[in-house]
């Protein structure tokens, strides 16, 4: 679990609300409730990503990739949950290949499948090994991201 820059903005806004306490002690409850509200939102967002199910990912690529030719790699992402999932996917093609159109960002509605593709350009002959793709799941309020491998 990692915080996103959006969480930093919320933390700075929460800290900024402490300036109202300089106006007078009667504003302290306003500041306290704003801090409680921010913490509740961030906590809810953290809990929702912690309990989120991993989306299914399937990679399809030709069994033979000619050297020096751009070829498509297809990724099928499936959301079997009852919640919308925002994903950032980075696939790891063989080190001897260039790639373009990565990372892939996609929003999957409940029960939805998405077919996404990117291209690779093998520079060398031989057997190339794909590593497992990394899927970053964004929390509903996008305060957190969770890495799924």
PDB file of N, CA and C in Angstrom, residues 64-100:
ATOM      1  N   UNK A  64       5.832 -16.903 -31.669  1.00  0.00           N
ATOM      2  CA  UNK A  64       7.064 -16.564 -32.366  1.00  0.00           C
ATOM      3  C   UNK A  64       7.033 -15.077 -32.695  1.00  0.00           C
ATOM      4  N   UNK A  65       8.021 -14.359 -32.210  1.00  0.00           N
ATOM      5  CA  UNK A  65       8.088 -12.916 -32.444  1.00  0.00           C
ATOM      6  C   UNK A  65       9.294 -12.618 -33.336  1.00  0.00           C
ATOM      7  N   UNK A  66       9.065 -12.154 -34.564  1.00  0.00           N
ATOM      8  CA  UNK A  66      10.189 -11.881 -35.452  1.00  0.00           C
ATOM      9  C   UNK A  66      11.008 -10.685 -34.983  1.00  0.00           C
ATOM     10  N   UNK A  67      12.295 -10.779 -35.185  1.00  0.00           N
ATOM     11  CA  UNK A  67      13.212  -9.708 -34.800  1.00  0.00           C
ATOM     12  C   UNK A  67      12.980  -8.491 -35.690  1.00  0.00           C
ATOM     13  N   UNK A  68      12.956  -7.310 -35.097  1.00  0.00           N
ATOM     14  CA  UNK A  68      12.858  -6.069 -35.857  1.00  0.00           C
ATOM     15  C   UNK A  68      11.468  -5.724 -36.373  1.00  0.00           C
ATOM     16  N   UNK A  69      10.425  -6.324 -35.819  1.00  0.00           N
ATOM     17  CA  UNK A  69       9.049  -6.046 -36.250  1.00  0.00           C
ATOM     18  C   UNK A  69       8.192  -5.765 -35.014  1.00  0.00           C
ATOM     19  N   UNK A  70       7.414  -4.681 -35.062  1.00  0.00           N
ATOM     20  CA  UNK A  70       6.504  -4.376 -33.965  1.00  0.00           C
ATOM     21  C   UNK A  70       5.363  -5.385 -33.950  1.00  0.00           C
ATOM     22  N   UNK A  71       5.083  -5.950 -32.783  1.00  0.00           N
ATOM     23  CA  UNK A  71       4.006  -6.920 -32.608  1.00  0.00           C
ATOM     24  C   UNK A  71       3.150  -6.515 -31.410  1.00  0.00           C
ATOM     25  N   UNK A  72       1.856  -6.808 -31.504  1.00  0.00           N
ATOM     26  CA  UNK A  72       0.923  -6.471 -30.430  1.00  0.00           C
ATOM     27  C   UNK A  72       0.939  -7.545 -29.348  1.00  0.00           C
ATOM     28  N   UNK A  73       0.848  -7.084 -28.114  1.00  0.00           N
ATOM     29  CA  UNK A  73       0.649  -7.954 -26.956  1.00  0.00           C
ATOM     30  C   UNK A  73      -0.696  -7.536 -26.368  1.00  0.00           C
ATOM     31  N   UNK A  74      -1.585  -8.500 -26.195  1.00  0.00           N
ATOM     32  CA  UNK A  74      -2.925  -8.197 -25.681  1.00  0.00           C
ATOM     33  C   UNK A  74      -3.041  -8.613 -24.224  1.00  0.00           C
ATOM     34  N   UNK A  75      -3.620  -7.725 -23.437  1.00  0.00           N
ATOM     35  CA  UNK A  75      -3.891  -8.002 -22.028  1.00  0.00           C
ATOM     36  C   UNK A  75      -5.401  -7.941 -21.821  1.00  0.00           C
ATOM     37  N   UNK A  76      -5.952  -9.010 -21.257  1.00  0.00           N
ATOM     38  CA  UNK A  76      -7.369  -9.024 -20.911  1.00  0.00           C
ATOM     39  C   UNK A  76      -7.481  -8.891 -19.406  1.00  0.00           C
ATOM     40  N   UNK A  77      -8.178  -7.854 -18.974  1.00  0.00           N
ATOM     41  CA  UNK A  77      -8.379  -7.581 -17.550  1.00  0.00           C
ATOM     42  C   UNK A  77      -9.838  -7.826 -17.212  1.00  0.00           C
ATOM     43  N   UNK A  78     -10.098  -8.513 -16.112  1.00  0.00           N
ATOM     44  CA  UNK A  78     -11.465  -8.844 -15.705  1.00  0.00           C
ATOM     45  C   UNK A  78     -11.708  -8.396 -14.271  1.00  0.00           C
ATOM     46  N   UNK A  79     -12.852  -7.782 -14.057  1.00  0.00           N
ATOM     47  CA  UNK A  79     -13.262  -7.355 -12.723  1.00  0.00           C
ATOM     48  C   UNK A  79     -14.455  -8.204 -12.292  1.00  0.00           C
ATOM     49  N   UNK A  80     -14.236  -9.145 -11.397  1.00  0.00           N
ATOM     50  CA  UNK A  80     -15.311 -10.030 -10.924  1.00  0.00           C
ATOM     51  C   UNK A  80     -15.977  -9.497  -9.656  1.00  0.00           C
ATOM     52  N   UNK A  81     -15.595  -8.301  -9.228  1.00  0.00           N
ATOM     53  CA  UNK A  81     -16.147  -7.745  -7.992  1.00  0.00           C
ATOM     54  C   UNK A  81     -17.404  -6.930  -8.285  1.00  0.00           C
ATOM     55  N   UNK A  82     -18.009  -6.410  -7.229  1.00  0.00           N
ATOM     56  CA  UNK A  82     -19.200  -5.575  -7.334  1.00  0.00           C
ATOM     57  C   UNK A  82     -18.847  -4.087  -7.310  1.00  0.00           C
ATOM     58  N   UNK A  83     -17.554  -3.768  -7.401  1.00  0.00           N
ATOM     59  CA  UNK A  83     -17.116  -2.378  -7.354  1.00  0.00           C
ATOM     60  C   UNK A  83     -16.295  -2.030  -8.583  1.00  0.00           C
ATOM     61  N   UNK A  84     -16.336  -0.774  -8.948  1.00  0.00           N
ATOM     62  CA  UNK A  84     -15.502  -0.284 -10.040  1.00  0.00           C
ATOM     63  C   UNK A  84     -14.043  -0.310  -9.594  1.00  0.00           C
ATOM     64  N   UNK A  85     -13.166  -0.738 -10.487  1.00  0.00           N
ATOM     65  CA  UNK A  85     -11.736  -0.783 -10.176  1.00  0.00           C
ATOM     66  C   UNK A  85     -10.972   0.102 -11.152  1.00  0.00           C
ATOM     67  N   UNK A  86     -10.124   0.954 -10.601  1.00  0.00           N
ATOM     68  CA  UNK A  86      -9.227   1.774 -11.422  1.00  0.00           C
ATOM     69  C   UNK A  86      -7.844   1.147 -11.354  1.00  0.00           C
ATOM     70  N   UNK A  87      -7.301   0.832 -12.519  1.00  0.00           N
ATOM     71  CA  UNK A  87      -6.050   0.083 -12.580  1.00  0.00           C
ATOM     72  C   UNK A  87      -5.011   0.814 -13.419  1.00  0.00           C
ATOM     73  N   UNK A  88      -3.775   0.615 -13.035  1.00  0.00           N
ATOM     74  CA  UNK A  88      -2.621   1.023 -13.832  1.00  0.00           C
ATOM     75  C   UNK A  88      -1.788  -0.238 -14.002  1.00  0.00           C
ATOM     76  N   UNK A  89      -1.618  -0.693 -15.241  1.00  0.00           N
ATOM     77  CA  UNK A  89      -0.956  -1.966 -15.524  1.00  0.00           C
ATOM     78  C   UNK A  89       0.354  -1.712 -16.248  1.00  0.00           C
ATOM     79  N   UNK A  90       1.407  -2.361 -15.744  1.00  0.00           N
ATOM     80  CA  UNK A  90       2.694  -2.338 -16.444  1.00  0.00           C
ATOM     81  C   UNK A  90       3.142  -3.773 -16.637  1.00  0.00           C
ATOM     82  N   UNK A  91       3.248  -4.166 -17.890  1.00  0.00           N
ATOM     83  CA  UNK A  91       3.717  -5.503 -18.220  1.00  0.00           C
ATOM     84  C   UNK A  91       5.234  -5.441 -18.397  1.00  0.00           C
ATOM     85  N   UNK A  92       5.894  -6.547 -18.157  1.00  0.00           N
ATOM     86  CA  UNK A  92       7.349  -6.605 -18.263  1.00  0.00           C
ATOM     87  C   UNK A  92       7.749  -7.520 -19.411  1.00  0.00           C
ATOM     88  N   UNK A  93       7.894  -6.941 -20.625  1.00  0.00           N
ATOM     89  CA  UNK A  93       8.314  -7.751 -21.766  1.00  0.00           C
ATOM     90  C   UNK A  93       9.785  -8.147 -21.628  1.00  0.00           C
ATOM     91  N   UNK A  94      10.267  -9.025 -22.511  1.00  0.00           N
ATOM     92  CA  UNK A  94      11.674  -9.415 -22.438  1.00  0.00           C
ATOM     93  C   UNK A  94      12.590  -8.183 -22.492  1.00  0.00           C
ATOM     94  N   UNK A  95      13.717  -8.272 -21.794  1.00  0.00           N
ATOM     95  CA  UNK A  95      14.648  -7.139 -21.749  1.00  0.00           C
ATOM     96  C   UNK A  95      15.207  -6.788 -23.121  1.00  0.00           C
ATOM     97  N   UNK A  96      15.209  -7.754 -24.021  1.00  0.00           N
ATOM     98  CA  UNK A  96      15.764  -7.519 -25.347  1.00  0.00           C
ATOM     99  C   UNK A  96      14.723  -6.934 -26.309  1.00  0.00           C
ATOM    100  N   UNK A  97      13.646  -6.404 -25.807  1.00  0.00           N
ATOM    101  CA  UNK A  97      12.593  -5.838 -26.654  1.00  0.00           C
ATOM    102  C   UNK A  97      12.259  -4.420 -26.216  1.00  0.00           C
ATOM    103  N   UNK A  98      12.047  -3.559 -27.186  1.00  0.00           N
ATOM    104  CA  UNK A  98      11.513  -2.230 -26.913  1.00  0.00           C
ATOM    105  C   UNK A  98       9.998  -2.362 -26.800  1.00  0.00           C
ATOM    106  N   UNK A  99       9.377  -1.410 -26.162  1.00  0.00           N
ATOM    107  CA  UNK A  99       7.921  -1.433 -26.034  1.00  0.00           C
ATOM    108  C   UNK A  99       7.394  -0.021 -26.141  1.00  0.00           C
ATOM    109  N   UNK A 100       6.106   0.069 -26.451  1.00  0.00           N
ATOM    110  CA  UNK A 100       5.430   1.365 -26.456  1.00  0.00           C
ATOM    111  C   UNK A 100       3.977   1.164 -26.017  1.00  0.00           C
TER     112      UNK A 100
END
